[in-house]
XYZ file of C-alpha atoms in Angstrom:
346
model
C 40.258 -60.375 -11.533
C 36.520 -61.149 -11.326
C 34.845 -62.527 -14.434
C 33.599 -59.816 -16.841
C 35.700 -57.029 -15.366
C 38.569 -55.023 -16.845
C 40.718 -52.104 -15.869
C 39.297 -48.723 -16.855
C 42.042 -48.247 -19.469
C 41.223 -51.534 -21.214
C 37.468 -50.900 -20.989
C 37.816 -47.336 -22.321
C 40.030 -48.444 -25.209
C 37.387 -50.906 -26.361
C 34.440 -48.588 -25.732
C 35.906 -45.625 -27.620
C 38.066 -47.156 -30.333
C 37.056 -50.812 -30.727
C 34.673 -52.091 -33.441
C 31.525 -49.982 -33.147
C 33.263 -47.762 -30.570
C 32.000 -44.307 -29.700
C 34.640 -42.448 -31.735
C 34.142 -44.627 -34.795
C 30.493 -43.625 -35.183
C 29.557 -41.706 -38.361
C 28.364 -38.594 -36.487
C 31.748 -38.079 -34.829
C 32.359 -36.097 -31.634
C 30.391 -33.080 -32.904
C 27.246 -35.202 -32.756
C 27.520 -35.380 -28.971
C 29.353 -32.359 -27.590
C 30.626 -28.945 -28.542
C 34.322 -28.117 -28.350
C 36.102 -24.823 -28.995
C 36.468 -25.900 -32.629
C 32.685 -26.021 -33.001
C 32.011 -22.903 -30.908
C 33.412 -20.375 -33.361
C 35.584 -20.011 -36.491
C 37.638 -17.604 -34.364
C 39.277 -20.662 -32.820
C 40.509 -21.942 -36.180
C 41.598 -18.384 -36.965
C 43.715 -18.273 -33.800
C 45.316 -21.628 -34.683
C 45.977 -20.317 -38.203
C 47.679 -17.278 -36.672
C 49.842 -19.542 -34.494
C 50.710 -21.655 -37.549
C 51.804 -18.510 -39.397
C 54.032 -17.579 -36.452
C 55.592 -21.041 -36.561
C 56.104 -20.697 -40.315
C 57.889 -17.370 -39.863
C 60.033 -18.671 -36.987
C 61.117 -21.655 -39.101
C 62.092 -19.405 -42.005
C 59.156 -20.288 -44.287
C 60.165 -23.888 -45.088
C 59.339 -25.405 -48.477
C 56.989 -27.828 -46.713
C 55.207 -26.783 -43.525
C 53.314 -29.443 -41.570
C 50.144 -28.893 -39.597
C 49.343 -32.037 -37.623
C 45.911 -32.166 -35.980
C 45.973 -34.990 -33.412
C 42.531 -36.329 -32.540
C 41.109 -34.608 -35.604
C 37.487 -35.698 -35.199
C 36.037 -35.283 -38.656
C 38.589 -32.694 -39.800
C 36.662 -29.599 -38.687
C 39.679 -27.738 -37.293
C 41.853 -28.549 -40.290
C 39.178 -27.324 -42.684
C 38.777 -24.127 -40.670
C 42.508 -23.438 -40.566
C 42.942 -24.101 -44.286
C 40.190 -21.598 -44.996
C 41.920 -18.826 -43.035
C 45.573 -19.157 -44.079
C 47.295 -16.700 -46.410
C 47.711 -18.164 -49.890
C 51.501 -18.356 -49.688
C 51.348 -20.403 -46.465
C 48.521 -22.655 -47.702
C 50.522 -23.402 -50.861
C 53.375 -24.892 -48.787
C 51.227 -26.581 -46.154
C 51.064 -30.348 -45.618
C 48.012 -30.885 -43.374
C 47.729 -34.184 -41.480
C 44.621 -35.431 -39.679
C 45.567 -38.019 -37.036
C 42.434 -39.993 -36.213
C 41.484 -43.624 -35.614
C 38.072 -43.305 -37.264
C 37.704 -43.621 -41.042
C 38.238 -40.608 -43.281
C 34.919 -38.785 -43.654
C 33.467 -38.275 -47.138
C 33.880 -34.874 -48.748
C 36.985 -33.878 -46.775
C 39.364 -31.424 -48.450
C 41.654 -33.462 -50.706
C 44.735 -31.631 -49.443
C 44.359 -33.269 -46.014
C 46.330 -36.478 -45.425
C 44.309 -38.795 -43.161
C 46.547 -41.006 -40.987
C 46.206 -43.259 -37.956
C 49.385 -42.077 -36.238
C 51.475 -38.922 -36.003
C 53.826 -38.412 -38.964
C 57.501 -38.525 -38.052
C 60.233 -36.020 -38.790
C 58.113 -33.063 -39.932
C 58.503 -29.323 -39.354
C 55.605 -27.162 -38.263
C 52.760 -27.092 -35.739
C 51.353 -30.134 -33.964
C 48.009 -29.297 -32.345
C 46.039 -31.684 -30.121
C 42.645 -30.256 -29.176
C 40.896 -32.401 -26.525
C 42.924 -35.475 -27.429
C 44.778 -36.327 -24.225
C 41.576 -36.518 -22.158
C 40.544 -39.469 -24.354
C 43.832 -41.355 -24.011
C 42.633 -44.211 -21.755
C 43.931 -44.316 -18.183
C 43.474 -46.564 -15.191
C 41.732 -45.368 -12.051
C 43.018 -45.880 -8.493
C 40.916 -45.705 -5.332
C 41.938 -46.002 -1.689
C 40.449 -48.819 0.370
C 39.520 -48.838 4.068
C 43.223 -48.981 5.030
C 44.207 -46.134 2.703
C 45.855 -48.475 0.157
C 45.547 -47.338 -3.465
C 43.945 -50.132 -5.479
C 43.244 -50.354 -9.186
C 39.545 -49.915 -9.984
C 37.982 -52.610 -12.165
C 34.805 -52.071 -14.165
C 32.135 -54.182 -15.838
C 30.490 -53.317 -19.163
C 27.452 -51.976 -17.297
C 29.667 -49.517 -15.377
C 29.640 -51.327 -12.020
C 33.005 -51.116 -10.257
C 35.025 -53.087 -7.737
C 38.505 -52.713 -6.273
C 41.303 -54.877 -7.606
C 44.918 -55.359 -6.602
C 47.046 -52.592 -5.045
C 48.675 -50.275 -7.572
C 52.327 -51.242 -7.931
C 55.434 -50.641 -10.026
C 55.666 -47.661 -12.386
C 52.033 -46.710 -11.847
C 52.563 -46.534 -8.064
C 55.650 -44.400 -8.635
C 53.659 -42.085 -10.920
C 50.945 -41.671 -8.275
C 53.503 -40.953 -5.559
C 55.078 -38.204 -7.655
C 52.094 -36.652 -9.390
C 48.869 -37.561 -7.590
C 49.554 -38.905 -4.086
C 46.600 -40.810 -2.590
C 48.285 -43.481 -0.478
C 47.008 -43.133 3.100
C 44.143 -40.840 2.030
C 40.577 -41.430 3.297
C 38.699 -44.385 1.793
C 37.178 -43.597 -1.593
C 39.821 -41.055 -2.618
C 40.418 -41.505 -6.350
C 43.032 -40.643 -8.947
C 43.514 -41.223 -12.646
C 46.943 -42.679 -13.439
C 48.188 -40.425 -16.222
C 51.332 -42.298 -17.212
C 49.929 -43.378 -20.651
C 49.169 -39.734 -21.429
C 52.680 -38.647 -20.504
C 54.026 -41.270 -22.923
C 51.548 -40.359 -25.684
C 52.423 -36.673 -25.448
C 56.177 -37.371 -25.370
C 55.808 -39.416 -28.540
C 53.770 -36.678 -30.236
C 56.348 -34.027 -29.356
C 59.112 -36.333 -30.549
C 57.515 -36.582 -33.993
C 58.538 -33.001 -34.762
C 61.948 -32.275 -36.231
C 61.336 -28.605 -35.479
C 58.356 -26.454 -34.602
C 55.766 -26.197 -31.856
C 53.565 -28.786 -30.127
C 50.372 -27.694 -28.342
C 47.892 -29.774 -26.339
C 44.597 -28.161 -25.299
C 42.461 -29.903 -22.708
C 40.686 -30.008 -19.381
C 43.565 -29.639 -16.935
C 44.641 -29.749 -13.325
C 47.988 -29.553 -11.528
C 49.424 -31.317 -8.498
C 48.452 -28.656 -5.973
C 44.789 -28.875 -6.961
C 43.995 -32.452 -7.912
C 40.270 -33.296 -7.499
C 39.944 -35.718 -4.547
C 37.448 -37.988 -6.299
C 38.933 -37.871 -9.793
C 37.283 -36.581 -12.955
C 36.199 -39.694 -14.872
C 32.941 -38.874 -16.682
C 30.743 -39.846 -19.580
C 29.128 -37.572 -22.200
C 26.389 -38.274 -24.698
C 24.267 -35.923 -26.825
C 25.545 -32.837 -25.028
C 24.895 -34.095 -21.498
C 27.063 -35.570 -18.798
C 26.103 -39.181 -18.103
C 27.380 -42.031 -15.970
C 30.581 -43.424 -17.551
C 29.583 -46.833 -18.886
C 32.189 -48.567 -21.109
C 29.739 -50.131 -23.578
C 30.356 -47.745 -26.495
C 27.229 -45.696 -25.811
C 29.030 -42.581 -24.520
C 32.288 -40.694 -24.512
C 34.559 -41.559 -21.593
C 36.895 -38.801 -20.535
C 39.041 -37.632 -17.640
C 40.865 -34.356 -17.133
C 44.610 -34.191 -17.808
C 47.438 -33.845 -15.287
C 49.259 -31.411 -17.553
C 52.158 -30.784 -15.195
C 52.976 -34.498 -15.428
C 52.819 -34.390 -19.241
C 54.970 -31.250 -19.439
C 58.575 -31.638 -20.537
C 61.550 -29.354 -19.819
C 60.947 -26.119 -21.693
C 57.144 -26.454 -21.710
C 54.717 -23.732 -20.692
C 51.153 -24.220 -19.433
C 48.721 -21.367 -20.161
C 44.988 -21.054 -19.857
C 43.067 -20.876 -23.125
C 42.081 -17.340 -22.181
C 45.752 -16.320 -21.989
C 46.695 -18.149 -25.183
C 43.821 -16.859 -27.322
C 44.279 -13.298 -26.143
C 47.929 -13.540 -27.200
C 46.673 -14.675 -30.621
C 44.277 -11.742 -30.988
C 41.003 -13.167 -29.619
C 39.895 -10.946 -26.740
C 36.099 -10.609 -26.744
C 36.113 -6.804 -26.683
C 32.765 -5.297 -27.737
C 32.802 -3.010 -30.791
C 32.450 0.720 -30.338
C 28.856 1.938 -30.210
C 29.765 4.575 -32.768
C 30.001 1.812 -35.378
C 26.302 1.070 -34.839
C 25.355 4.446 -36.288
C 27.902 4.536 -39.121
C 27.687 0.907 -40.259
C 24.938 -1.072 -38.474
C 25.612 -4.319 -40.378
C 29.312 -4.223 -39.502
C 28.395 -3.509 -35.889
C 26.135 -6.574 -35.726
C 28.867 -8.752 -37.246
C 31.475 -7.389 -34.822
C 29.101 -7.894 -31.892
C 28.602 -11.523 -32.935
C 32.366 -12.077 -33.115
C 32.784 -10.477 -29.699
C 30.216 -12.872 -28.234
C 31.993 -15.871 -29.760
C 35.357 -14.618 -28.491
C 33.900 -14.131 -25.014
C 32.693 -17.739 -24.989
C 36.101 -19.049 -26.085
C 37.927 -17.029 -23.431
C 35.490 -17.168 -20.507
C 37.438 -18.017 -17.328
C 34.399 -19.963 -16.101
C 34.179 -22.061 -19.273
C 36.293 -22.746 -22.344
C 38.811 -20.067 -21.382
C 39.885 -22.174 -18.398
C 41.186 -25.024 -20.573
C 44.909 -25.659 -20.282
C 47.264 -25.081 -23.219
C 50.456 -27.126 -22.895
C 52.979 -25.495 -25.231
C 56.284 -27.140 -26.122
C 58.795 -25.680 -28.605
C 60.979 -28.140 -30.508
C 64.166 -26.289 -31.314
C 65.110 -22.745 -30.400
C 63.352 -21.024 -33.307
C 59.841 -21.488 -31.916
C 60.472 -20.374 -28.354
C 58.424 -17.368 -27.251
C 55.672 -17.663 -29.889
C 53.203 -17.651 -26.998
C 53.904 -15.835 -23.725
C 54.993 -17.564 -20.565
C 52.186 -18.148 -18.091
C 51.747 -15.246 -15.654
C 52.433 -15.866 -12.002
C 49.452 -17.479 -10.267
C 48.585 -17.677 -6.620
C 50.024 -20.698 -4.822
C 47.864 -23.753 -5.357
C 45.981 -22.340 -8.349
C 46.196 -23.868 -11.790
C 44.489 -23.934 -15.157
C 41.387 -26.038 -14.594
C 39.073 -26.887 -17.459
C 36.209 -28.005 -15.265
C 33.393 -26.618 -17.417
C 31.072 -29.306 -18.785
C 31.384 -30.481 -22.346
C 28.607 -29.573 -24.689
């Protein structure tokens, strides 16, 4: 390996989570880009509705866990807590899983932890977490051999050794590039598969959901999806801590037996967020209520837009029989199509 270079996974780990890393900054993710959590309180309301469904399916346990993985600064947890019925909130044990320090002023009911709690019952929800689990990048050389991409702190790249072992096997199964034209790229998602399996395994019973930019084997992007984001704009991915570094998720590789992959549009509609405009008759009988309803409809439309946030993938995995069917199975899609969260962040 040339001096001053690292694999993309090692460089991303340091840039995002090392001392002074991007995700350890005081402003948090919300200071740089807008997720569904920040777009509207309707999102937290939908998650609260799903949590209530999990609670009912589990028979209203004495302690119900809500685990927010990649919690940012606790915005989703705070929103969910504010929209739960009192009887559910009284039994709830909310966990924020985040590598940054606990922010000041956070609701005292929230337990701030650096790793997923083990052996709990309830809902585990990971909103835009897997896309920040660091992965290596492969690129084909002039002979079509997939080589690991190395990167310097200034973002300059060079090709390293051929991909081998378990990573080569993962590529062959999930993102084949061997023999492809020179410059064809792939992100090796094996660390994400392992991270998600471990998160699902933390539940004794309940439901695990990962929401993220997604693609499936039939529609992998030929040049990969590695990108940087800073202050609401896409920038060149430079692993110096100055920007977010993200790549879309191969959700079909992460999925386990019994999992379902939906689009966010499908999932939120099943949870009561549909973007329907209020009746014009309300404008004459109660103008203030009409304006409020129109605002909610606009927020719902943004969350469910098939050209934007609505195209995110929802990977849904029930743990135990009780929580099967809380969200519908994905409808049949045309061959080769897949949930694809390709809208820009921010």
